Short mmCIF file of C-alpha atoms in Angstrom, two decimals:
data_model
loop_
_atom_site.label_atom_id
_atom_site.label_comp_id
_atom_site.label_asym_id
_atom_site.label_seq_id
_atom_site.Cartn_x
_atom_site.Cartn_y
_atom_site.Cartn_z
CA MET A 172 -26.09 -60.69 7.40
CA ASP A 173 -23.49 -58.40 9.00
CA LEU A 174 -20.67 -57.40 6.64
CA ASP A 175 -17.26 -56.02 7.40
CA LEU A 176 -17.27 -52.90 5.19
CA ILE A 177 -14.19 -51.14 3.81
CA LYS A 178 -15.01 -47.42 3.84
CA ASP A 179 -13.53 -44.22 2.53
CA TYR A 180 -14.29 -40.54 2.96
CA ILE A 181 -14.73 -38.12 0.03
CA GLU A 182 -13.82 -34.52 0.88
CA TYR A 183 -14.81 -31.57 -1.24
CA GLU A 184 -14.93 -27.79 -1.03
CA GLN A 185 -18.38 -26.19 -1.07
CA SER A 186 -19.11 -22.49 -1.26
CA ILE A 187 -21.71 -21.72 1.35
CA ALA A 188 -22.18 -18.02 1.34
CA GLU A 189 -20.86 -14.77 -0.22
CA ASN A 190 -21.52 -11.14 -0.02
CA ASP A 191 -20.15 -7.83 -1.19
CA THR A 192 -20.58 -4.78 1.07
CA LYS A 193 -19.66 -1.11 0.68
CA VAL A 194 -18.14 0.44 3.77
CA PHE A 195 -18.21 4.18 4.13
CA ILE A 196 -15.08 5.71 5.57
CA LYS A 197 -14.93 9.24 7.06
CA GLU A 198 -12.07 10.50 9.10
CA GLU A 199 -10.69 13.93 10.13
CA TYR A 200 -7.08 14.62 10.97
CA VAL A 201 -5.03 17.53 12.22
CA ILE A 202 -1.74 18.44 10.54
CA PRO A 203 1.16 17.99 13.05
CA ASP A 204 2.66 21.25 14.42
CA THR A 205 6.07 20.32 12.87
CA LEU A 206 4.59 20.68 9.30
CA PRO A 207 3.42 23.86 7.53
CA ASP A 208 -0.13 24.72 6.58
CA VAL A 209 -1.96 22.87 3.72
CA ASP A 210 -2.40 24.80 0.56
CA ASN A 211 -3.30 22.06 -1.93
CA ILE A 212 -3.77 18.24 -1.75
CA LEU A 213 -1.74 16.43 -4.39
CA MET A 214 -2.19 12.70 -3.61
CA LEU A 215 -3.93 10.38 -1.26
CA ASP A 216 -2.73 6.78 -1.07
CA VAL A 217 -4.63 4.20 1.06
CA LYS A 218 -3.28 0.83 2.06
CA PRO A 219 -5.89 -1.51 3.73
CA MET A 220 -4.91 -4.54 5.80
CA ILE A 221 -7.02 -7.19 7.54
CA THR A 222 -5.96 -7.83 11.16
CA ASN A 223 -8.72 -10.12 12.39
CA ARG A 224 -11.76 -11.95 11.17
CA GLU A 225 -14.43 -13.91 12.93
CA VAL A 226 -17.17 -15.95 11.34
CA GLY A 227 -20.47 -16.37 13.17
CA THR A 228 -24.01 -17.39 12.33
CA ASP A 229 -25.00 -15.46 9.19
CA ARG A 230 -22.40 -12.85 9.98
CA VAL A 231 -18.69 -11.98 9.50
CA ASN A 232 -16.90 -9.61 11.86
CA LEU A 233 -13.95 -7.85 10.30
CA GLU A 234 -11.19 -5.72 11.83
CA GLY A 235 -8.48 -4.02 9.88
CA GLN A 236 -6.13 -1.05 9.52
CA LEU A 237 -5.97 1.77 6.95
CA GLN A 238 -2.75 3.59 6.33
CA TYR A 239 -3.25 7.03 4.73
CA THR A 240 -0.36 8.72 3.02
CA ILE A 241 -1.09 12.35 2.02
CA LEU A 242 1.15 14.47 -0.19
CA TYR A 243 0.28 18.19 -0.12
CA MET A 244 1.71 21.51 -1.12
CA ALA A 245 2.52 24.27 1.35
CA ARG A 246 3.42 27.91 0.56
CA ASP A 247 6.52 29.57 2.08
CA GLY A 248 6.54 33.13 0.98
CA GLY A 249 6.33 33.09 -2.86
CA ALA A 250 7.50 29.50 -3.22
CA THR A 251 5.69 26.20 -2.83
CA GLU A 252 7.04 22.97 -1.39
CA ALA A 253 5.77 19.46 -1.12
CA HIS A 254 5.26 17.76 2.26
CA SER A 255 3.80 14.42 3.33
CA VAL A 256 1.98 13.11 6.36
CA VAL A 257 0.95 9.62 7.35
CA TYR A 258 -2.12 8.68 9.40
CA ASN A 259 -3.31 5.26 10.61
CA GLY A 260 -7.04 4.48 10.98
CA ASN A 261 -8.97 1.43 11.98
CA ILE A 262 -11.92 -0.35 10.36
CA SER A 263 -14.43 -2.51 12.19
CA GLU A 264 -17.36 -3.90 10.33
CA SER A 265 -20.00 -6.57 10.75
CA ILE A 266 -21.03 -8.01 7.38
CA ASP A 267 -24.24 -9.99 6.80
CA MET A 268 -23.65 -13.31 5.01
CA VAL A 269 -26.63 -15.68 5.01
CA GLY A 270 -25.48 -19.28 5.50
CA ALA A 271 -22.26 -18.43 7.31
CA GLN A 272 -21.27 -20.62 10.23
CA SER A 273 -18.56 -20.33 12.85
CA ASN A 274 -16.68 -23.47 11.65
CA MET A 275 -16.27 -22.41 8.00
CA TYR A 276 -13.41 -20.70 6.22
CA CYS A 277 -13.84 -17.18 4.93
CA ASP A 278 -11.87 -15.30 2.31
CA ILE A 279 -12.05 -11.49 2.57
CA GLU A 280 -10.80 -9.05 0.07
CA LEU A 281 -10.66 -5.26 0.62
CA ASN A 282 -10.72 -2.92 -2.46
CA ILE A 283 -10.67 0.82 -2.47
CA GLU A 284 -13.56 1.94 -4.65
CA HIS A 285 -12.60 5.61 -4.28
CA MET A 286 -11.19 7.86 -1.54
CA ASP A 287 -11.10 11.62 -1.42
CA CYS A 288 -9.12 14.06 0.72
CA VAL A 289 -10.51 17.54 1.28
CA ILE A 290 -9.18 20.56 3.13
CA ILE A 291 -11.32 21.76 6.07
CA ASN A 292 -8.86 24.48 6.96
CA GLU A 293 -5.14 25.09 6.70
CA ARG A 294 -4.55 22.75 9.72
CA LYS A 295 -7.23 20.20 9.27
CA ILE A 296 -8.15 17.68 6.51
CA ALA A 297 -10.92 15.11 5.93
CA ILE A 298 -10.71 11.73 4.35
CA GLN A 299 -13.84 10.06 3.03
CA GLY A 300 -14.74 7.34 0.56
CA PHE A 301 -15.89 3.74 0.11
CA ILE A 302 -14.19 0.40 0.61
CA ILE A 303 -15.67 -2.76 -0.98
CA CYS A 304 -15.44 -5.85 1.23
CA LYS A 305 -15.82 -9.13 -0.63
CA CYS A 306 -16.50 -12.19 1.57
CA ASN A 307 -16.71 -15.80 0.43
CA GLY A 308 -17.39 -18.53 3.00
CA TYR A 309 -16.83 -22.14 2.22
CA ASN A 310 -16.62 -25.49 4.06
CA ILE A 311 -14.58 -28.66 3.55
CA ASN A 312 -17.39 -31.22 3.52
CA SER A 313 -17.14 -35.00 3.43
CA PHE A 314 -19.37 -38.02 3.02
CA GLU A 315 -18.69 -41.73 3.51
CA ILE A 316 -18.68 -44.38 0.80
CA VAL A 317 -18.23 -48.18 0.84
CA LYS A 318 -15.27 -49.35 -1.34
CA ASP A 319 -15.32 -53.08 -0.62
CA VAL A 320 -16.20 -55.84 1.78
CA HIS A 321 -13.84 -58.02 3.82
CA GLU A 322 -14.05 -61.74 2.99
CA GLY A 323 -16.98 -61.22 0.66
CA LYS A 324 -16.24 -64.25 -1.54
CA ASN A 325 -19.85 -64.99 -2.42
CA ILE A 326 -20.73 -61.33 -3.05
CA GLN A 327 -20.58 -59.77 -6.51
CA PHE A 328 -20.23 -55.99 -6.94
CA LEU A 329 -20.96 -53.66 -9.81
CA LYS A 330 -18.44 -50.82 -9.40
CA ASN A 331 -18.10 -47.55 -11.22
CA PRO A 332 -14.77 -45.63 -11.39
CA MET A 333 -15.02 -42.03 -10.30
CA THR A 334 -12.63 -39.09 -10.16
CA VAL A 335 -13.03 -36.92 -7.13
CA ASP A 336 -11.48 -33.46 -6.58
CA LYS A 337 -10.11 -33.07 -3.10
CA VAL A 338 -9.09 -29.73 -1.54
CA MET A 339 -6.55 -29.32 1.17
CA GLU A 340 -6.65 -26.61 3.86
CA PRO A 341 -4.92 -23.43 2.69
CA ILE A 342 -1.14 -23.38 3.32
CA GLU A 343 -0.17 -20.04 4.77
CA THR A 344 3.42 -18.88 5.11
CA GLU A 345 5.36 -15.65 5.44
CA LEU A 346 8.25 -14.50 3.30
CA ALA A 347 10.59 -11.93 4.79
CA GLY A 348 12.14 -9.27 2.51
CA LYS A 349 15.13 -7.21 3.47
CA ALA A 350 17.22 -4.89 1.38
CA GLU A 351 19.67 -1.98 1.54
CA VAL A 352 18.50 0.56 -1.03
CA LYS A 353 21.27 2.93 -2.03
CA ILE A 354 20.81 6.42 -3.50
CA ASP A 355 23.04 7.29 -6.45
CA MET A 356 25.15 10.40 -6.38
CA ASP A 357 23.20 12.08 -9.15
CA LYS A 358 20.23 12.33 -6.75
CA ASN A 359 19.94 14.38 -3.59
CA GLU A 360 20.28 12.88 -0.14
CA CYS A 361 17.09 11.60 1.51
CA LEU A 362 15.43 13.99 3.93
CA LYS A 363 12.22 12.02 4.38
CA VAL A 364 10.46 9.05 2.82
CA ILE A 365 7.19 10.25 1.28
CA LYS A 366 5.67 7.06 -0.04
CA TYR A 367 6.56 3.42 -0.67
CA ASN A 368 5.07 0.68 -2.83
CA VAL A 369 5.79 -3.06 -2.97
CA THR A 370 4.82 -4.97 -6.13
CA ILE A 371 5.13 -8.77 -6.26
CA GLY A 372 6.53 -9.47 -9.76
CA LYS A 373 7.95 -12.74 -10.94
CA LYS A 374 6.47 -15.70 -9.10
CA ASP A 375 7.65 -19.28 -9.11
CA VAL A 376 5.71 -21.75 -6.89
CA ARG A 377 6.48 -25.49 -7.05
CA VAL A 378 5.07 -28.46 -5.25
CA TYR A 379 7.24 -31.53 -4.66
CA ASP A 380 7.05 -34.67 -2.55
CA GLY A 381 6.39 -33.49 0.99
CA GLY A 382 6.97 -29.81 0.47
CA LEU A 383 6.33 -26.49 -1.22
CA LYS A 384 8.86 -24.07 -2.57
CA ILE A 385 8.01 -20.45 -3.14
CA GLU A 386 10.25 -18.02 -5.07
CA SER A 387 9.35 -14.46 -6.02
CA THR A 388 10.81 -11.04 -6.64
CA ALA A 389 9.36 -7.96 -4.90
CA ASN A 390 9.95 -4.54 -6.56
CA VAL A 391 10.18 -1.87 -3.81
CA SER A 392 9.71 1.72 -5.02
CA ILE A 393 10.41 4.60 -2.63
CA LEU A 394 9.49 8.20 -3.21
CA TYR A 395 11.47 10.57 -1.04
CA LYS A 396 12.11 14.24 -0.49
CA GLY A 397 15.62 15.38 -1.13
CA LYS A 398 17.77 17.54 1.17
CA ASN A 399 18.78 21.07 0.23
CA GLY A 400 15.92 21.48 -2.18
CA ARG A 401 12.25 20.97 -2.91
CA ASP A 402 12.53 18.10 -5.42
CA LEU A 403 11.09 14.62 -5.06
CA PHE A 404 13.01 11.55 -6.15
CA CYS A 405 12.12 7.90 -6.71
CA ILE A 406 14.38 4.91 -6.29
CA SER A 407 13.64 1.19 -6.65
CA GLU A 408 15.14 -2.15 -5.84
CA ASN A 409 14.28 -5.71 -6.69
CA VAL A 410 14.24 -7.89 -3.59
CA PRO A 411 14.28 -11.76 -3.89
CA LEU A 412 11.91 -13.74 -1.74
CA TYR A 413 12.32 -17.46 -0.98
CA LYS A 414 10.66 -19.95 1.37
CA GLU A 415 10.26 -23.67 1.64
CA VAL A 416 7.40 -25.26 3.49
CA THR A 417 7.22 -28.84 4.61
CA VAL A 418 3.81 -30.52 4.06
CA ASP A 419 3.84 -34.26 4.12
CA GLU A 420 0.68 -34.68 2.03
CA LEU A 421 1.90 -32.73 -1.05
CA LYS A 422 2.66 -34.50 -4.27
CA PRO A 423 4.15 -33.11 -7.63
CA ASN A 424 0.93 -33.84 -9.60
CA MET A 425 -1.30 -31.61 -7.46
CA GLU A 426 -2.84 -28.46 -8.78
CA TYR A 427 -2.35 -25.23 -6.89
CA PHE A 428 -2.38 -21.43 -6.99
CA THR A 429 -0.87 -18.87 -4.62
CA ASN A 430 -1.97 -15.35 -3.58
CA PHE A 431 0.50 -12.85 -2.17
CA GLU A 432 -0.28 -10.05 0.27
CA VAL A 433 2.11 -7.42 1.68
CA GLN A 434 1.58 -7.57 5.46
CA SER A 435 4.00 -5.04 6.87
CA PHE A 436 6.68 -2.55 5.74
CA GLU A 437 9.37 -0.73 7.72
CA HIS A 438 12.18 1.56 6.57
CA ASP A 439 15.04 3.46 8.10
CA VAL A 440 17.22 6.14 6.54
CA ARG A 441 20.88 6.07 7.54
CA GLN A 442 24.22 7.56 6.50
CA ASP A 443 26.84 6.02 4.31
CA ASP A 444 30.62 6.09 4.79
CA MET A 445 30.67 9.73 3.56
CA GLY A 446 28.15 10.80 6.22
CA GLU A 447 25.46 11.47 3.71
CA SER A 448 21.85 10.04 4.04
CA ARG A 449 21.99 7.77 0.98
CA ILE A 450 20.98 4.42 2.44
CA ILE A 451 17.40 3.27 3.07
CA ASP A 452 17.05 -0.05 4.95
CA VAL A 453 13.75 -1.77 4.20
CA ASP A 454 12.16 -4.74 5.95
CA PHE A 455 8.80 -6.13 4.90
CA VAL A 456 6.72 -9.29 5.16
CA VAL A 457 4.74 -10.92 2.35
CA LYS A 458 2.05 -13.51 3.21
CA ALA A 459 1.65 -16.33 0.74
CA ILE A 460 -1.59 -18.34 0.77
CA THR A 461 -1.53 -21.50 -1.34
CA GLN A 462 -4.69 -23.43 -2.28
CA VAL A 463 -3.90 -27.09 -3.15
CA MET A 464 -6.26 -29.44 -5.09
CA TYR A 465 -5.75 -32.93 -6.31
CA LYS A 466 -7.79 -35.68 -8.11
CA GLU A 467 -8.24 -39.09 -6.62
CA GLU A 468 -9.62 -42.18 -8.41
CA VAL A 469 -12.18 -44.13 -6.37
CA GLU A 470 -14.52 -47.03 -7.28
CA VAL A 471 -18.08 -46.49 -6.13
CA ILE A 472 -20.30 -49.51 -5.64
CA GLN A 473 -23.43 -49.20 -7.81
CA ASP A 474 -25.05 -52.59 -7.11
CA VAL A 475 -24.45 -55.76 -5.12
CA TYR A 476 -25.59 -59.36 -5.54
CA CYS A 477 -25.28 -62.46 -3.37
CA PRO A 478 -26.69 -65.87 -4.55
CA THR A 479 -27.18 -67.12 -1.04
CA LYS A 480 -28.41 -64.07 0.89
CA LEU A 481 -30.65 -61.08 0.28
CA LEU A 482 -28.70 -57.89 0.59
CA ASN A 483 -30.05 -54.38 0.92
CA MET A 484 -27.99 -51.45 -0.18
CA ASP A 485 -28.62 -47.85 0.99
CA ILE A 486 -27.92 -45.47 -1.89
CA LYS A 487 -27.63 -41.74 -1.31
CA GLU A 488 -26.83 -39.00 -3.78
CA ASN A 489 -24.39 -36.21 -3.07
CA ASN A 490 -23.66 -33.12 -5.13
CA ILE A 491 -19.99 -32.24 -5.19
CA ASN A 492 -17.96 -29.61 -6.95
CA VAL A 493 -15.76 -30.54 -9.84
CA ILE A 494 -12.60 -28.58 -10.84
CA GLN A 495 -12.61 -28.10 -14.57
CA GLY A 496 -9.18 -26.51 -14.77
CA HIS A 497 -7.26 -23.29 -14.32
CA GLY A 498 -5.45 -20.93 -16.62
CA TYR A 499 -3.27 -17.88 -16.62
CA ASN A 500 -3.22 -14.79 -18.90
CA GLU A 501 -1.33 -11.55 -19.09
CA SER A 502 -2.89 -8.38 -20.50
CA LEU A 503 -1.20 -5.12 -21.52
CA VAL A 504 -3.15 -2.12 -20.23
CA LYS A 505 -2.70 1.24 -21.98
CA GLY A 506 -4.41 4.56 -21.51
CA ASP A 507 -4.02 8.30 -21.30
CA ILE A 508 -4.26 10.59 -18.29
CA ASP A 509 -5.54 14.04 -19.19
CA VAL A 510 -4.04 17.04 -17.50
CA LYS A 511 -6.59 19.83 -16.89
CA ASP A 512 -6.04 23.17 -18.62
CA GLU A 513 -5.61 25.06 -15.37
CA GLN A 514 -2.89 22.72 -14.22
CA LEU A 515 0.83 22.99 -15.03
CA LYS A 516 2.15 20.66 -17.75
CA PRO A 517 4.37 17.86 -16.46
CA ASN A 518 7.90 17.47 -17.74
CA LYS A 519 8.76 14.02 -16.32
CA VAL A 520 7.14 11.18 -14.43
CA ILE A 521 8.53 10.61 -10.94
CA MET A 522 6.64 7.52 -9.81
CA THR A 523 3.80 5.39 -11.11
CA THR A 524 1.66 2.78 -9.36
CA GLY A 525 -1.63 1.02 -10.25
CA THR A 526 -4.17 -1.11 -8.48
CA VAL A 527 -6.18 -3.73 -10.34
CA CYS A 528 -9.66 -4.74 -9.13
CA ILE A 529 -11.87 -7.43 -10.71
CA THR A 530 -15.46 -6.14 -10.70
CA ASP A 531 -17.19 -8.97 -12.60
CA LYS A 532 -16.59 -12.36 -14.11
CA ASN A 533 -18.46 -14.18 -17.01
CA ILE A 534 -17.95 -17.59 -18.52
CA LYS A 535 -18.86 -18.08 -22.19
CA LYS A 536 -18.09 -21.18 -24.24
CA GLY A 537 -15.19 -22.23 -22.11
CA PHE A 538 -13.65 -18.76 -21.76
CA LEU A 539 -13.53 -16.63 -18.68
CA PHE A 540 -14.12 -12.89 -19.29
CA PRO A 541 -13.22 -10.75 -16.25
CA SER A 542 -14.17 -7.11 -15.95
CA ILE A 543 -11.21 -5.18 -14.57
CA ASN A 544 -11.16 -1.73 -13.06
CA ILE A 545 -8.10 0.36 -12.41
CA PRO A 546 -9.11 2.96 -9.85
CA LYS A 547 -8.64 6.63 -10.80
CA GLY A 548 -6.72 7.15 -7.65
CA ALA A 549 -3.77 5.37 -9.23
CA ALA A 550 -3.62 8.22 -11.71
CA ASN A 551 -3.16 10.81 -8.96
CA HIS A 552 0.58 10.42 -9.27
CA ILE A 553 0.37 12.69 -12.25
CA ASP A 554 0.10 15.43 -9.59
CA GLY A 555 3.51 14.49 -8.40
CA THR A 556 4.73 14.84 -12.01
CA LYS A 557 3.31 18.33 -12.17
CA LEU A 558 5.00 19.02 -8.90
CA CYS A 559 8.37 18.73 -10.64
CA GLN A 560 7.36 21.35 -13.17
CA SER A 561 6.11 23.77 -10.50
CA LEU A 562 9.20 23.33 -8.38
CA GLY A 563 11.30 24.20 -11.32
CA THR A 564 9.67 27.54 -11.86
#
């Protein structure tokens, strides 16, 4: 007997493949003719950014950019002075990932394991180290179920209620940040921007009927070299970010989490009404990627009976992922940075930054225990602190 079946599709996210790969970086650069010779390297800051990714059979092709900011000391007679130089490099890597297919999604994370800068000669430096590429490929799979039968008056069903987790495609949007950072009169004018850092602080993401609202605050820190002197100064500004995205399928009861990535940053130093270089215009773009999940109640037919006809039912088992929940936690990280005996003692901190990298995760009795590493490179800013002391001598 032919039946008019009422069907539904169950969609779920399935992790297909993952792999972590160390990528060795080695570059050599020449100091521009407009800058003095290198005497001592103080700091190396590396900002990685993914520009393109392609998923193929058992392989992921990755392209990206690396921005190197180097702060070094130069001698001019008997005095020393700090200078900075910025280089841009490229990264192109093919990563093995068994099970990867061209139609799947792939999350890629780049983490700096360590990066060193060494002096080849007074006009040439070398940068070398390792970057860890974490790849996770997943598919949005689906299978078909029968919910009911049209005009099945003589048919009896045994149904089981079931809760299914459904995952939407990632919602990607860009938040533009723009600010006019002013330098107070107690600091020197800006001669040159040495380094910048953008930290995404307070985040407020809300889902409502048919849309998504993202609010956040970005803290922009700028390290610059002052005019008429050898001192370095740091200024900061909180920049509000806001964006609303229309997505018809969104509902307030859905679960979600959002990741933020700084995509680009531009700055321009200009003069104020007094003709002094005390205004730094900044423009940057932050990419927000929101993963949305929701639960749906469905009734699955377990058995069927008809007193007048013999019915055969094809039963198939499918393994699907279940979202158990999500949580948030804040931890206070404290530690000491030792200054070597042969180095000058710092008298004040100019600028501090830190990068957090999750190296391992363990689940025990309902608790998640992540292992977190803060790279030693984040402590290199102590050299900038010692720079203040040396410039004061």
